Short mmCIF file of C-alpha atoms and ligand atoms in Angstrom, two decimals:
data_model
loop_
_atom_site.label_atom_id
_atom_site.label_comp_id
_atom_site.label_asym_id
_atom_site.label_seq_id
_atom_site.Cartn_x
_atom_site.Cartn_y
_atom_site.Cartn_z
CA MET A 1 9.00 11.44 15.62
CA ILE A 2 5.20 11.61 15.74
CA ILE A 3 4.51 8.81 13.29
CA ARG A 4 5.70 6.28 15.88
CA GLN A 5 2.83 7.16 18.18
CA LEU A 6 0.09 6.62 15.66
CA LEU A 7 -2.31 3.80 15.07
CA ARG A 8 -3.50 2.79 11.67
CA GLY A 9 -6.97 3.79 10.70
CA VAL A 10 -7.59 7.42 11.42
CA PHE A 11 -9.04 8.75 8.17
CA LEU A 12 -8.48 12.24 6.86
CA PRO A 13 -11.66 13.62 5.31
CA PRO A 14 -11.32 12.94 1.57
CA VAL A 15 -11.68 16.54 0.40
CA GLU A 16 -11.84 16.81 -3.38
CA PHE A 17 -9.34 18.85 -5.31
CA GLY A 18 -10.64 22.18 -6.53
CA SER A 19 -12.57 23.11 -3.43
CA ARG A 20 -10.69 23.65 -0.18
CA SER A 21 -7.26 23.11 -1.74
CA ALA A 22 -7.80 25.82 -4.36
CA VAL A 23 -8.86 28.27 -1.65
CA LEU A 24 -5.88 27.37 0.55
CA ARG A 25 -3.50 27.68 -2.37
CA ALA A 26 -4.89 31.07 -3.35
CA LEU A 27 -4.65 32.31 0.25
CA SER A 28 -1.16 31.01 0.85
CA GLY A 29 0.25 31.90 -2.55
CA MET A 30 1.29 28.23 -2.81
CA PRO A 31 2.39 27.38 -6.36
CA HIS A 32 0.49 24.82 -8.41
CA PRO A 33 2.35 21.49 -8.60
CA LYS A 34 4.29 21.26 -11.83
CA SER A 35 3.81 18.57 -14.46
CA ASP A 36 7.08 19.25 -16.26
CA MET A 37 8.51 15.77 -16.87
CA THR A 38 11.84 17.06 -18.22
CA GLU A 39 12.41 19.07 -15.04
CA PHE A 40 11.37 16.13 -12.86
CA ARG A 41 13.79 13.88 -14.76
CA GLU A 42 16.64 16.33 -14.04
CA VAL A 43 15.83 16.23 -10.32
CA PHE A 44 15.51 12.42 -10.45
CA SER A 45 18.89 12.07 -12.20
CA LYS A 46 20.61 13.89 -9.32
CA ALA A 47 18.78 12.16 -6.44
CA LYS A 48 20.91 9.83 -4.32
CA HIS A 49 18.20 8.42 -2.04
CA VAL A 50 14.73 7.95 -3.45
CA ALA A 51 11.75 7.03 -1.25
CA ILE A 52 8.72 5.68 -3.11
CA ILE A 53 5.46 5.61 -1.13
CA THR A 54 2.84 3.44 -2.81
CA GLY A 55 -0.85 2.68 -2.27
CA ALA A 56 -3.60 0.61 -3.81
CA GLY A 57 -3.47 2.58 -7.11
CA VAL A 58 -0.10 1.01 -8.02
CA SER A 59 -1.80 -2.41 -8.10
CA ALA A 60 -4.99 -1.22 -9.86
CA GLU A 61 -3.59 -2.09 -13.28
CA SER A 62 -2.70 -5.55 -11.99
CA GLY A 63 -6.44 -6.08 -11.54
CA LEU A 64 -6.60 -5.48 -7.78
CA PRO A 65 -9.32 -2.88 -7.23
CA THR A 66 -8.60 0.01 -4.89
CA PHE A 67 -11.06 0.15 -2.01
CA ARG A 68 -12.44 3.33 -3.54
CA ALA A 69 -13.00 1.69 -6.94
CA ALA A 70 -14.78 -1.18 -5.23
CA SER A 71 -16.96 1.53 -3.62
CA GLY A 72 -15.25 0.64 -0.35
CA HIS A 73 -17.38 -2.48 0.07
CA TRP A 74 -17.09 -6.25 0.04
CA ARG A 75 -20.59 -7.73 -0.20
CA LYS A 76 -22.64 -5.28 1.83
CA TRP A 77 -19.94 -4.44 4.37
CA LYS A 78 -17.55 -1.54 4.33
CA THR A 79 -14.00 -2.84 3.99
CA GLN A 80 -12.81 -0.76 6.94
CA ASP A 81 -15.47 -2.45 9.12
CA LEU A 82 -14.19 -5.90 8.16
CA ALA A 83 -10.50 -5.09 8.63
CA THR A 84 -10.66 -4.87 12.43
CA ALA A 85 -9.87 -7.18 15.34
CA GLN A 86 -13.44 -6.68 16.59
CA ALA A 87 -14.94 -7.87 13.30
CA PHE A 88 -12.65 -10.92 13.39
CA SER A 89 -13.57 -11.88 16.93
CA ARG A 90 -17.30 -11.41 16.15
CA ASN A 91 -17.25 -13.34 12.89
CA PRO A 92 -13.92 -14.97 11.95
CA SER A 93 -15.53 -16.89 9.09
CA ARG A 94 -16.73 -13.71 7.34
CA VAL A 95 -13.40 -11.92 7.80
CA TRP A 96 -11.47 -14.98 6.53
CA GLU A 97 -13.77 -15.12 3.48
CA PHE A 98 -12.92 -11.48 2.79
CA TYR A 99 -9.15 -12.11 3.08
CA HIS A 100 -9.40 -15.35 1.11
CA TYR A 101 -10.98 -13.30 -1.72
CA TRP A 102 -8.05 -10.83 -1.62
CA ARG A 103 -5.40 -13.56 -1.40
CA GLU A 104 -6.82 -15.41 -4.40
CA LEU A 105 -6.99 -12.16 -6.46
CA ALA A 106 -3.42 -11.25 -5.51
CA ILE A 107 -2.03 -14.75 -6.21
CA ARG A 108 -3.44 -14.62 -9.74
CA ALA A 109 -2.38 -11.00 -10.40
CA GLU A 110 0.83 -10.08 -12.19
CA PRO A 111 2.99 -7.06 -11.35
CA SER A 112 2.09 -4.11 -13.60
CA ALA A 113 4.38 -1.91 -15.67
CA ALA A 114 4.44 0.45 -12.66
CA HIS A 115 5.73 -2.26 -10.27
CA ARG A 116 8.29 -3.28 -12.89
CA ALA A 117 9.47 0.30 -13.52
CA ILE A 118 10.06 0.75 -9.78
CA ALA A 119 11.97 -2.54 -9.51
CA GLU A 120 14.11 -1.80 -12.57
CA CYS A 121 14.89 1.68 -11.26
CA GLU A 122 15.97 0.24 -7.88
CA ALA A 123 18.28 -2.33 -9.49
CA ARG A 124 19.83 0.25 -11.84
CA LEU A 125 20.35 2.96 -9.22
CA SER A 126 21.84 0.51 -6.73
CA LYS A 127 24.63 -0.25 -9.27
CA GLN A 128 25.36 3.49 -9.23
CA GLY A 129 25.58 3.60 -5.41
CA ARG A 130 22.16 5.27 -5.16
CA SER A 131 19.25 3.87 -3.17
CA VAL A 132 15.54 3.31 -3.78
CA VAL A 133 13.28 2.17 -0.92
CA ILE A 134 9.61 1.36 -1.39
CA ILE A 135 7.26 2.14 1.49
CA THR A 136 4.02 0.41 0.60
CA GLN A 137 0.57 0.37 2.14
CA ASN A 138 -0.24 -2.64 -0.03
CA THR A 139 -0.31 -6.16 1.32
CA ASP A 140 -0.30 -7.93 -2.06
CA GLU A 141 3.47 -8.62 -2.44
CA LEU A 142 3.45 -7.36 -6.05
CA HIS A 143 6.49 -5.11 -5.48
CA ARG A 144 8.57 -8.08 -4.34
CA ARG A 145 7.25 -10.25 -7.16
CA ALA A 146 8.31 -7.51 -9.63
CA GLY A 147 11.85 -7.81 -8.21
CA SER A 148 11.99 -4.91 -5.72
CA ARG A 149 14.32 -5.76 -2.85
CA HIS A 150 13.99 -2.87 -0.42
CA VAL A 151 10.29 -2.94 0.42
CA LEU A 152 8.78 -1.81 3.74
CA GLU A 153 5.27 -3.25 4.01
CA ILE A 154 3.77 -0.96 6.62
CA HIS A 155 0.35 -2.65 6.65
CA GLY A 156 1.62 -6.24 6.74
CA ASN A 157 1.28 -9.00 4.19
CA LEU A 158 -1.70 -11.03 2.96
CA PHE A 159 0.56 -14.06 2.62
CA ARG A 160 1.58 -14.24 6.26
CA THR A 161 -0.53 -15.66 9.08
CA ARG A 162 -0.30 -15.04 12.82
CA CYS A 163 -1.49 -17.51 15.47
CA LEU A 164 -3.84 -15.99 18.03
CA ASN A 165 -2.73 -18.62 20.55
CA CYS A 166 1.08 -18.87 20.32
CA GLY A 167 1.84 -15.76 18.21
CA ASP A 168 3.75 -17.74 15.57
CA VAL A 169 4.04 -15.87 12.25
CA GLU A 170 4.37 -17.93 9.07
CA THR A 171 4.55 -17.23 5.35
CA ASN A 172 1.66 -18.98 3.61
CA HIS A 173 0.95 -18.95 -0.14
CA GLN A 174 -1.43 -21.94 -0.13
CA SER A 175 -4.41 -21.60 -2.45
CA PRO A 176 -6.92 -21.98 -0.93
CA ILE A 177 -5.46 -21.44 2.51
CA CYS A 178 -7.78 -24.18 3.89
CA THR A 179 -10.24 -26.59 2.32
CA ALA A 180 -13.31 -24.96 3.87
CA LEU A 181 -12.55 -21.64 2.12
CA LYS A 182 -12.33 -23.22 -1.34
CA GLY A 183 -14.72 -21.39 -3.70
CA LYS A 184 -15.79 -18.95 -0.94
CA GLY A 185 -15.34 -15.19 -0.68
CA ASP A 186 -17.50 -14.06 -3.61
CA PRO A 187 -17.78 -10.26 -3.18
CA ASP A 188 -21.27 -10.05 -4.76
CA PRO A 189 -23.66 -8.30 -2.31
CA SER A 190 -26.30 -11.00 -2.89
CA CYS A 191 -23.91 -13.74 -1.71
CA SER A 192 -24.53 -15.20 1.77
CA ASP A 193 -21.94 -15.80 4.46
CA ALA A 194 -20.34 -19.26 4.36
CA ASN A 195 -20.53 -19.53 8.19
CA ILE A 196 -17.53 -21.85 8.35
CA PRO A 197 -17.10 -23.48 11.81
CA VAL A 198 -14.11 -21.94 13.57
CA GLU A 199 -12.31 -25.32 13.78
CA ASP A 200 -12.33 -25.50 9.94
CA LEU A 201 -10.75 -22.05 9.47
CA PRO A 202 -6.94 -21.77 9.09
CA ARG A 203 -5.28 -23.26 12.22
CA CYS A 204 -1.76 -23.21 13.60
CA ASN A 205 0.38 -26.26 12.81
CA GLN A 206 3.09 -25.58 15.42
CA GLY A 207 3.47 -28.75 17.53
CA GLY A 208 0.03 -29.30 19.08
CA CYS A 209 -1.00 -25.62 19.15
CA ASP A 210 -3.95 -25.66 16.70
CA GLY A 211 -4.76 -22.02 17.54
CA LEU A 212 -6.88 -19.92 15.18
CA LEU A 213 -4.78 -18.06 12.59
CA ARG A 214 -5.45 -14.50 11.43
CA PRO A 215 -4.00 -12.67 8.42
CA ASP A 216 -0.77 -10.91 9.46
CA VAL A 217 -1.97 -7.50 8.28
CA ILE A 218 -2.40 -4.34 10.33
CA TRP A 219 -6.07 -3.83 10.99
CA PHE A 220 -7.69 -0.46 11.57
CA GLY A 221 -7.07 0.61 15.15
CA GLU A 222 -3.91 -1.50 15.47
CA THR A 223 -0.40 -0.18 16.00
CA LEU A 224 2.05 -0.39 13.14
CA ASP A 225 5.12 -2.57 13.68
CA SER A 226 7.63 -0.33 15.48
CA HIS A 227 10.63 -1.98 13.73
CA VAL A 228 9.12 -1.24 10.33
CA LEU A 229 8.26 2.34 11.39
CA THR A 230 11.81 2.95 12.61
CA LYS A 231 13.08 1.94 9.16
CA VAL A 232 10.45 4.16 7.50
CA GLU A 233 11.60 7.14 9.57
CA LYS A 234 15.21 6.61 8.53
CA VAL A 235 14.24 6.42 4.87
CA LEU A 236 12.06 9.55 5.10
CA ASP A 237 14.82 11.46 6.93
CA ALA A 238 17.51 10.48 4.40
CA CYS A 239 15.67 10.80 1.09
CA ASP A 240 16.35 13.63 -1.32
CA LEU A 241 13.41 12.77 -3.59
CA CYS A 242 10.04 11.29 -2.66
CA LEU A 243 7.48 9.74 -5.00
CA LEU A 244 3.86 9.28 -3.95
CA VAL A 245 2.27 6.70 -6.22
CA GLY A 246 -1.39 5.63 -6.37
CA THR A 247 -2.41 6.56 -2.88
CA ALA A 248 -5.26 8.70 -1.64
CA SER A 249 -3.12 9.32 1.49
CA VAL A 250 -6.11 9.41 3.77
CA VAL A 251 -5.03 6.70 6.23
CA PHE A 252 -2.73 7.63 9.12
CA PRO A 253 0.13 7.42 9.68
CA ALA A 254 1.02 6.95 5.98
CA ALA A 255 -0.81 10.20 5.16
CA LEU A 256 1.90 12.08 7.09
CA PHE A 257 4.93 10.64 5.28
CA ALA A 258 5.00 12.88 2.18
CA PRO A 259 4.14 16.09 4.11
CA GLN A 260 6.98 15.24 6.55
CA VAL A 261 9.44 14.99 3.66
CA ALA A 262 8.08 18.12 1.92
CA ALA A 263 8.54 20.07 5.17
CA ARG A 264 12.33 19.49 4.81
CA GLY A 265 12.18 21.11 1.37
CA VAL A 266 12.61 17.75 -0.41
CA PRO A 267 10.73 17.50 -3.73
CA VAL A 268 7.65 15.26 -3.73
CA ALA A 269 6.36 13.95 -7.04
CA GLU A 270 2.88 12.54 -7.16
CA PHE A 271 1.59 9.98 -9.66
CA ASN A 272 -2.17 9.50 -9.49
CA ILE A 273 -5.10 9.28 -11.87
CA ARG A 274 -6.60 12.30 -10.14
CA PRO A 275 -5.39 15.18 -7.98
CA ARG A 276 -6.08 15.00 -4.26
CA ALA A 277 -6.75 17.92 -1.95
CA ALA A 278 -3.17 17.68 -0.64
CA THR A 279 -1.68 17.45 -4.14
CA SER A 280 -1.22 21.22 -4.05
CA SER A 281 1.63 20.75 -1.55
CA SER A 282 3.52 18.39 -3.90
CA THR A 283 6.25 19.76 -6.15
CA TYR A 284 5.17 17.69 -9.15
CA HIS A 285 1.96 15.98 -10.13
CA PHE A 286 1.74 13.60 -13.07
CA GLN A 287 -1.85 12.75 -13.74
CA GLY A 288 -2.73 9.42 -15.32
CA PRO A 289 -2.48 5.68 -14.73
CA CYS A 290 0.89 5.06 -13.07
CA ALA A 291 1.61 2.05 -15.32
CA THR A 292 1.82 4.65 -18.11
CA THR A 293 3.42 7.61 -16.33
CA LEU A 294 6.02 5.84 -14.14
CA PRO A 295 7.95 3.88 -16.78
CA ASN A 296 8.74 7.19 -18.58
CA ALA A 297 9.52 9.02 -15.37
CA LEU A 298 11.91 6.37 -14.01
CA ALA A 299 13.61 5.29 -17.24
CA ARG A 300 17.38 5.66 -17.50
CA HIS A 301 18.35 9.34 -17.73
CA GLU A 302 20.86 10.37 -20.41
CA THR A 303 23.35 11.36 -17.68
CA GLU A 304 23.32 7.86 -16.13
CA GLU A 305 26.32 5.89 -17.32
CA ILE A 306 25.02 2.45 -16.32
N1 NAD B 1 -3.43 -4.05 -3.49
C1 NAD B 1 -3.54 -3.91 -2.17
O1 NAD B 1 -2.74 -4.44 -1.39
C2 NAD B 1 -4.66 -3.06 -1.63
C3 NAD B 1 -5.81 -2.85 -2.38
C4 NAD B 1 -6.85 -2.06 -1.83
C5 NAD B 1 -6.69 -1.49 -0.58
N2 NAD B 1 -5.55 -1.70 0.12
C6 NAD B 1 -5.41 -1.05 1.45
O2 NAD B 1 -6.31 0.07 1.49
C7 NAD B 1 -5.81 1.14 2.21
C8 NAD B 1 -6.22 2.41 1.48
O3 NAD B 1 -5.17 3.10 1.03
P1 NAD B 1 -4.78 3.68 -0.40
O4 NAD B 1 -4.66 5.15 -0.21
O5 NAD B 1 -3.62 2.95 -0.86
O6 NAD B 1 -5.94 3.33 -1.37
P2 NAD B 1 -7.21 4.12 -1.83
O7 NAD B 1 -8.10 3.09 -2.43
O8 NAD B 1 -7.72 4.95 -0.75
O9 NAD B 1 -6.66 5.09 -2.96
C9 NAD B 1 -6.14 4.63 -4.15
C10 NAD B 1 -5.53 5.83 -4.88
O10 NAD B 1 -4.99 5.35 -6.09
C11 NAD B 1 -5.37 6.21 -7.14
N3 NAD B 1 -5.38 5.37 -8.34
C12 NAD B 1 -6.30 4.46 -8.73
N4 NAD B 1 -5.90 3.86 -9.88
C13 NAD B 1 -4.70 4.40 -10.19
C14 NAD B 1 -3.77 4.17 -11.25
N5 NAD B 1 -4.01 3.28 -12.21
N6 NAD B 1 -2.63 4.92 -11.28
C15 NAD B 1 -2.37 5.84 -10.32
N7 NAD B 1 -3.21 6.09 -9.28
C16 NAD B 1 -4.35 5.37 -9.23
C17 NAD B 1 -6.73 6.78 -6.75
O11 NAD B 1 -6.99 8.02 -7.37
C18 NAD B 1 -6.54 6.93 -5.23
O12 NAD B 1 -5.99 8.19 -4.90
C19 NAD B 1 -4.34 0.89 2.33
O13 NAD B 1 -4.04 0.81 3.66
C20 NAD B 1 -4.07 -0.48 1.70
O14 NAD B 1 -3.45 -1.32 2.68
C21 NAD B 1 -4.54 -2.47 -0.37
ZN1 ZN B 2 0.04 -21.42 17.38
#
């Protein structure tokens, strides 16, 4: 499967809906995605294995801005220029400030109605012998905090650290993660770097190691965890309904997941505040904030007995 070969971080050009997609649709005779909720609910009620692919938009209503909403910047730097191994080795203090900012936002955030609707749907369907698996690009843990149990975090987790010296991976929810980062990380472009000495940044506490820790997230240009990708492949191959929630789907390899499922003739239902260029290849598109659209879409169907 091709997704195994791919690194994170190749961007698709973010073509706006209405330009190239409209032309392609007209040329190919491709139907417009439907927004018929009753029909979607019929399909949903019959699905045995549901894959739900989520992106930053699912956490937007929890107060975590999408990179796009934050104009793709933290202070004066592009987020994709900070989320790299090169940026970390050049300036670990700046990159830790950036991740400290995200950790503190995520710790204080609460799961939204969209996270809760997904978790409730998973719990209910599992009692009926049906499965729901969440494949998320988010690193904020809000799906788990909402109660979801089958979550594949393809881009890692803000609340894990990895030691650059011994490789030890630990869960870490400390706030702040180290004293030197307390009160740092302000995203305002006029704010200066804290320039924290490397020995005061988060360090490994495994017997005498003291190596520098990094956030255990997948940075641009890094390979996704092959164990996680193997699980993703199985879920994509087995699903008979796929939801694409709050993602621009412009970052590989996640951008390939829904098209891969659609190519098998499996319905894809998209929930986004705006159409994307590739929305035209989805079966359904429900436009609007997903904390409003998803609870209706995933509520108990009249044919469900429990
Ligand atoms: N919460 C997080 O963990 C978080 C936040 C920002 C970025 N990221 C990272 O950024 C990368 C960019 O990927 P992405 O495609 O997920 O994000 P993105 O910022 O590129 O796109 C977000 C998408 O969500 C949609 N959206 C915004 N608000 C919405 C809402 N209320 N309801 C429904 N849709 C909404 C937007 O139209 C857009 O298509 C990912 O790899 C992710 O790891 C993560
Ligand atoms: Zn170590």
